[in-house]
Tab-separated table of C-alpha atoms in Angstrom:
chain	number	residue	atom	x	y	z
A	3	MET	CA	2.292	-16.872	-7.299
A	4	LYS	CA	1.914	-15.043	-4.010
A	5	THR	CA	0.137	-11.784	-3.267
A	6	VAL	CA	1.472	-9.568	-0.489
A	7	TRP	CA	-0.125	-6.385	0.798
A	8	ILE	CA	2.113	-3.731	2.334
A	9	ILE	CA	0.294	-1.535	4.832
A	10	GLY	CA	1.379	1.146	7.268
A	11	GLY	CA	0.754	4.757	8.195
A	12	PRO	CA	1.771	7.729	6.092
A	13	GLY	CA	5.542	8.096	6.560
A	14	CYS	CA	6.149	4.578	7.932
A	15	GLY	CA	8.800	3.740	5.298
A	16	LYS	CA	6.738	1.489	2.984
A	17	GLY	CA	8.456	2.796	-0.150
A	18	THR	CA	11.985	2.086	1.049
A	19	GLN	CA	11.112	-1.446	2.189
A	20	CYS	CA	9.183	-2.209	-1.025
A	21	GLU	CA	12.270	-1.355	-3.102
A	22	ARG	CA	14.330	-3.825	-1.059
A	23	ILE	CA	11.697	-6.589	-1.223
A	24	ILE	CA	11.469	-6.251	-5.016
A	25	ALA	CA	15.258	-6.267	-5.421
A	26	LYS	CA	15.679	-9.394	-3.259
A	27	TYR	CA	12.645	-11.480	-4.241
A	28	GLY	CA	11.536	-10.309	-7.688
A	29	PHE	CA	7.955	-9.423	-6.796
A	30	PHE	CA	6.052	-7.273	-9.284
A	31	HIS	CA	5.370	-3.956	-7.499
A	32	ILE	CA	1.959	-2.352	-7.784
A	33	SER	CA	1.406	0.981	-6.045
A	34	SER	CA	-2.203	2.162	-6.135
A	35	GLY	CA	-1.037	5.804	-6.048
A	36	ASP	CA	1.308	5.296	-9.016
A	37	LEU	CA	-1.439	3.548	-10.999
A	38	LEU	CA	-3.813	6.468	-10.450
A	39	ARG	CA	-1.173	9.038	-11.470
A	40	GLU	CA	-0.284	6.978	-14.578
A	41	GLU	CA	-3.947	6.711	-15.590
A	42	VAL	CA	-4.364	10.495	-15.258
A	43	ALA	CA	-1.240	11.003	-17.407
A	44	THR	CA	-2.704	8.902	-20.270
A	45	GLY	CA	-5.383	11.545	-20.789
A	46	SER	CA	-8.032	8.793	-21.112
A	47	PRO	CA	-11.646	9.559	-20.149
A	48	ARG	CA	-11.118	7.478	-17.000
A	49	GLY	CA	-7.943	9.469	-16.287
A	50	ALA	CA	-9.763	12.764	-16.726
A	51	SER	CA	-12.462	11.823	-14.210
A	52	LEU	CA	-9.765	10.652	-11.751
A	53	GLN	CA	-7.913	13.956	-12.158
A	54	GLU	CA	-11.087	15.815	-11.217
A	55	LEU	CA	-11.663	13.730	-8.063
A	56	MET	CA	-8.028	13.871	-6.961
A	57	SER	CA	-7.692	17.627	-7.519
A	58	LYS	CA	-10.654	18.124	-5.162
A	59	GLY	CA	-8.992	15.880	-2.573
A	60	LEU	CA	-11.779	13.300	-2.913
A	61	PHE	CA	-11.259	9.551	-2.663
A	62	VAL	CA	-11.219	7.567	-5.878
A	63	PRO	CA	-13.974	4.901	-5.830
A	64	THR	CA	-12.685	1.481	-4.788
A	65	ASP	CA	-13.970	-0.256	-7.917
A	66	ILE	CA	-11.853	2.001	-10.159
A	67	VAL	CA	-8.707	1.397	-8.091
A	68	LEU	CA	-9.399	-2.353	-8.111
A	69	ASP	CA	-9.899	-2.331	-11.900
A	70	LEU	CA	-6.522	-0.617	-12.332
A	71	ILE	CA	-4.793	-3.107	-10.008
A	72	ARG	CA	-6.406	-6.124	-11.672
A	73	GLU	CA	-5.545	-4.838	-15.176
A	74	ARG	CA	-1.910	-4.327	-14.142
A	75	MET	CA	-1.708	-7.813	-12.597
A	76	GLU	CA	-3.190	-9.455	-15.712
A	77	LYS	CA	-0.776	-7.554	-17.955
A	78	ALA	CA	2.207	-8.602	-15.798
A	79	LYS	CA	1.107	-12.253	-15.905
A	80	LYS	CA	0.801	-12.134	-19.716
A	81	GLU	CA	4.260	-10.587	-20.036
A	82	GLU	CA	5.581	-13.034	-17.424
A	83	ALA	CA	6.904	-10.013	-15.543
A	84	THR	CA	6.802	-11.965	-12.291
A	85	LYS	CA	7.501	-15.475	-11.113
A	86	THR	CA	7.283	-14.697	-7.402
A	87	GLY	CA	4.048	-12.757	-7.240
A	88	PHE	CA	2.703	-9.302	-6.497
A	89	LEU	CA	3.565	-6.684	-3.921
A	90	ILE	CA	0.549	-4.425	-3.482
A	91	ASP	CA	1.639	-1.186	-1.856
A	92	GLY	CA	-0.742	1.282	-0.203
A	93	TYR	CA	-3.845	-0.852	-0.707
A	94	PRO	CA	-6.180	-1.682	0.949
A	95	ARG	CA	-6.700	1.418	3.062
A	96	GLU	CA	-9.833	0.027	4.670
A	97	LEU	CA	-11.325	-3.392	5.310
A	98	GLU	CA	-14.018	-3.128	2.626
A	99	GLN	CA	-11.299	-2.610	-0.010
A	100	GLY	CA	-9.471	-5.722	1.184
A	101	LEU	CA	-12.617	-7.842	1.047
A	102	LEU	CA	-13.399	-6.620	-2.470
A	103	PHE	CA	-9.810	-7.311	-3.581
A	104	GLU	CA	-10.093	-10.917	-2.397
A	105	LYS	CA	-13.508	-11.318	-3.997
A	106	ASN	CA	-12.695	-9.725	-7.371
A	107	VAL	CA	-8.939	-10.160	-7.857
A	108	CYS	CA	-7.335	-12.928	-5.783
A	109	PRO	CA	-6.733	-14.012	-2.183
A	110	VAL	CA	-3.967	-12.316	-0.202
A	111	ASP	CA	-1.212	-14.596	1.148
A	112	LEU	CA	0.633	-12.239	3.491
A	113	ILE	CA	0.087	-8.752	4.893
A	114	ILE	CA	3.132	-6.860	6.144
A	115	PHE	CA	2.163	-4.059	8.517
A	116	PHE	CA	4.862	-1.483	9.242
A	117	ASP	CA	3.953	-0.305	12.717
A	118	VAL	CA	5.196	3.115	13.793
A	119	SER	CA	4.094	5.305	16.717
A	120	ASN	CA	1.936	8.354	15.985
A	121	ASP	CA	4.754	10.625	17.199
A	122	THR	CA	7.252	9.092	14.778
A	123	LEU	CA	4.805	9.328	11.869
A	124	LYS	CA	4.173	12.973	12.715
A	125	LYS	CA	7.914	13.789	12.958
A	126	ARG	CA	8.648	12.052	9.646
A	127	LEU	CA	5.757	13.733	7.834
A	128	LEU	CA	6.638	17.181	9.189
A	129	GLY	CA	10.250	16.570	8.127
A	130	ARG	CA	9.093	15.548	4.660
A	131	ALA	CA	6.795	18.598	4.492
A	132	ALA	CA	9.724	20.924	5.181
A	133	VAL	CA	11.516	19.440	2.155
A	134	SER	CA	8.679	18.829	-0.318
A	135	GLN	CA	6.307	21.590	0.775
A	136	ARG	CA	3.356	19.332	-0.030
A	137	ALA	CA	0.098	21.145	0.726
A	138	ASP	CA	-1.290	18.125	2.599
A	139	ASP	CA	1.683	17.944	4.974
A	140	ASN	CA	0.741	20.531	7.595
A	141	GLU	CA	0.372	19.556	11.257
A	142	GLU	CA	-3.435	19.620	11.378
A	143	THR	CA	-3.811	17.533	8.207
A	144	ILE	CA	-1.081	15.159	9.372
A	145	ASN	CA	-2.841	14.536	12.712
A	146	LYS	CA	-6.118	13.860	10.877
A	147	ARG	CA	-4.462	11.478	8.389
A	148	ILE	CA	-2.811	9.516	11.207
A	149	GLU	CA	-6.066	9.336	13.178
A	150	ILE	CA	-8.056	8.046	10.170
A	151	PHE	CA	-5.279	5.598	9.292
A	152	ASN	CA	-5.241	4.109	12.813
A	153	VAL	CA	-8.993	3.413	12.796
A	154	LYS	CA	-9.158	1.971	9.263
A	155	ASN	CA	-5.942	-0.010	9.560
A	156	GLY	CA	-7.004	-1.465	12.899
A	157	GLU	CA	-10.032	-3.021	11.180
A	158	ILE	CA	-7.833	-4.609	8.484
A	159	VAL	CA	-5.364	-6.000	11.038
A	160	ALA	CA	-8.159	-7.418	13.212
A	161	HIS	CA	-9.948	-9.104	10.290
A	162	TYR	CA	-6.807	-10.605	8.702
A	163	LYS	CA	-4.933	-11.358	11.962
A	164	ASP	CA	-3.818	-14.810	10.724
A	165	LYS	CA	-2.116	-13.293	7.658
A	166	VAL	CA	-0.685	-10.132	9.223
A	167	VAL	CA	2.967	-9.865	10.206
A	168	LYS	CA	3.415	-6.734	12.302
A	169	ILE	CA	6.897	-5.238	12.040
A	170	ASN	CA	8.144	-2.473	14.298
A	171	ALA	CA	9.310	0.123	11.774
A	172	GLU	CA	10.964	2.488	14.261
A	173	GLY	CA	14.470	1.029	13.842
A	174	SER	CA	17.083	1.238	11.106
A	175	VAL	CA	16.220	0.354	7.518
A	176	ASP	CA	18.433	-2.766	7.786
A	177	ASP	CA	16.845	-3.969	11.046
A	178	ILE	CA	13.376	-3.541	9.596
A	179	PHE	CA	14.349	-5.374	6.406
A	180	ALA	CA	15.751	-8.276	8.451
A	181	GLU	CA	12.246	-8.738	9.916
A	182	VAL	CA	10.654	-8.394	6.466
A	183	THR	CA	13.005	-11.094	5.145
A	184	LYS	CA	11.893	-13.538	7.870
A	185	ALA	CA	8.237	-12.986	6.937
A	186	VAL	CA	8.737	-13.298	3.172
A	187	ASP	CA	11.103	-16.283	3.470
A	188	SER	CA	8.531	-18.219	5.476
A	189	LEU	CA	5.820	-17.335	2.906
A	190	LEU	CA	7.955	-18.574	0.016
A	191	ALA	CA	9.353	-21.648	1.820
């Protein structure tokens, strides 16, 4: 079973491409954001403490996120929910998280990095903000998020350069997916 990380800036189109990868290859999708929201919804003590952190805009400690990911992977393996492997979406956000994932969960086989210019990210996020009216989608916050992403992501890409496939995600959804397909096909070959 293979493990693939999907990384890219806020608004790079990760979600759309993940849906297509899952449909074509049968990976089991794990989104760190979804896991956190699901845990909060259970009303468990762990969920309650996550709710408190997230409502203050604070980062959830890496070990908690890793526990949630590992638990979900183990459950999927037991239920034989995947034959292909795991698509980890939105994690790691920084190098330390990646190193801990490999140490405590499993090695990563492929990292797909959706590369988009800062201007495109900004346009997409401002467009999304106009529709969703998310509080964290104003221009100042967007610029800060993109700046932080670029620094942290650069460290991941540099460290894992042999496993990273960088895909220009400025084009059409189909063009981008054609590049994704090449990367995943060669992994699974």
